[in-house]
Amino acid sequence: MRAVRYIDKETGTAVSDVPDPSPGPDDVVIAVEACGLCGSDVHSVQNGQCAPGQILGHEFSGRIVAVGSNVTGWAEGQPVAASPLGSCGKCRICVRGMPFRCPAAPNIGVTCQGAYAEYAAVPARQLVALPPELPVELGSHAEPLSVGTQAVKLASVGPGDPVLVYGVGPIGLYAIMALRLAGAGPIVAAGRSAGRRAAAADVGADVVIDTREISVEEYAAQSGTRFAAVLECSAAPGAFTEGLAVLEPGGTCVEVALTPEIASLPLFGMLSEGLHLVGACAFSDETYRESVAHIAAGRVPVERLVSERVSLDETPDALRRLQTPGSLVRILSRPGQ
Ligand SMILES: [Zn+2]
Ligand SMILES: [Zn+2]
């Protein structure tokens, strides 16, 4: 098959021929319909953090083309979304809802071969069926929607709760959709890119501020707003600490963006205001199933985020272009294109 593989830090990725994956006893092989280009892939290529030959890509959907010998309940031709998170489902970490930290199995497109390819092998327990009438491509939004949804769950917000989404990259935008599903609001989105701020309004933010013109703290002071939760999706230096400053008593600051920053925290303010600090990474299996159900029911306008669809041959260049995304929101790699 043809696949996009990591070469080295200078080259980035390139398309080459590799052996087709064959299903292990508990796996299926799916023909990839679509795989979203994720910022974490862009950064790991840019920073040279992949193993040579690694096939990235973990936000995908497709149709089953081969079924392992132990697999029951799945059939060739069936459309599926696939969680990339390998897990046993039984250990303490899995029971806690953190399959991505389970030591038993690798994560697809991160620690084993991924889905910027014509085919991908997936353990059957990571599959969720898509309704036959749904465009299969839509299943590729389930992974990033799950990241946003998990962050919203950890924020413990509901109807009438004002929430700040700091950063309007793809994860911030999926988080806005998840906040709307939770009934939270008003939702204030803060970001720099004009195109992505427009997308934030389009998918459900009530107020969108341009952080090049007004800081989050200035906005909060001027509008008299304090937030029940801040979802830090920007990785902008100082954003987490700034988010803490605009929380109401008892509020929650959720770090969602991947950042190496070491933040200094106002501990007295944290205790006197009763603030909650939490990190959100990936999602539980339950959240993934819920995300697929929301997409299948048409409750989230995920397709509005798609800026471009590219072929496998165009995927290495698209990963490069996303290093400076500008107004680009989401690019889907479509091997059949
Ligand atoms: Zn991702
Ligand atoms: Zn486990």
CSV table of N, CA and C in Angstrom, one decimal, residues 5-8 12 44 48-56 110-111 113:
chain,number,residue,atom,x,y,z
A,5,ARG,N,5.1,8.4,5.4
A,5,ARG,CA,6.0,8.0,6.5
A,5,ARG,C,7.0,9.1,6.9
A,6,TYR,N,7.3,9.1,8.1
A,6,TYR,CA,8.3,10.1,8.6
A,6,TYR,C,9.7,9.7,8.1
A,7,ILE,N,10.4,10.7,7.6
A,7,ILE,CA,11.8,10.4,7.1
A,7,ILE,C,12.8,11.0,8.1
A,8,ASP,N,12.9,12.3,8.2
A,8,ASP,CA,13.8,12.9,9.2
A,8,ASP,C,13.3,14.3,9.4
A,12,GLY,N,10.9,15.9,6.7
A,12,GLY,CA,9.5,15.7,7.2
A,12,GLY,C,9.0,14.3,6.8
A,44,SER,N,5.3,16.9,16.0
A,44,SER,CA,6.2,15.9,16.2
A,44,SER,C,7.1,15.7,15.0
A,48,GLY,N,11.1,16.6,15.0
A,48,GLY,CA,11.9,15.4,14.9
A,48,GLY,C,11.7,14.3,15.9
A,49,GLN,N,10.4,14.2,16.4
A,49,GLN,CA,10.2,13.3,17.6
A,49,GLN,C,9.6,12.0,17.1
A,50,CYS,N,9.6,11.7,15.8
A,50,CYS,CA,9.1,10.4,15.4
A,50,CYS,C,10.2,9.4,15.1
A,51,ALA,N,9.9,8.1,15.1
A,51,ALA,CA,10.8,7.1,14.7
A,51,ALA,C,10.8,7.1,13.1
A,52,PRO,N,12.0,7.0,12.5
A,52,PRO,CA,12.0,6.9,11.0
A,52,PRO,C,11.1,5.8,10.5
A,53,GLY,N,10.3,6.0,9.5
A,53,GLY,CA,9.4,5.0,9.0
A,53,GLY,C,8.0,5.1,9.7
A,54,GLN,N,7.9,5.8,10.7
A,54,GLN,CA,6.6,5.9,11.4
A,54,GLN,C,5.5,6.5,10.5
A,55,ILE,N,4.4,5.8,10.4
A,55,ILE,CA,3.2,6.3,9.8
A,55,ILE,C,2.3,7.0,10.8
A,56,LEU,N,2.2,8.3,10.7
A,56,LEU,CA,1.4,9.1,11.7
A,56,LEU,C,-0.1,9.0,11.3
A,110,VAL,N,0.7,6.9,16.8
A,110,VAL,CA,1.6,7.6,17.8
A,110,VAL,C,2.7,6.6,18.2
A,111,THR,N,2.4,5.4,18.7
A,111,THR,CA,3.4,4.4,19.1
A,111,THR,C,3.2,3.1,18.3
A,113,GLN,N,1.8,2.0,13.9
A,113,GLN,CA,1.6,2.6,12.6
A,113,GLN,C,0.1,3.1,12.5
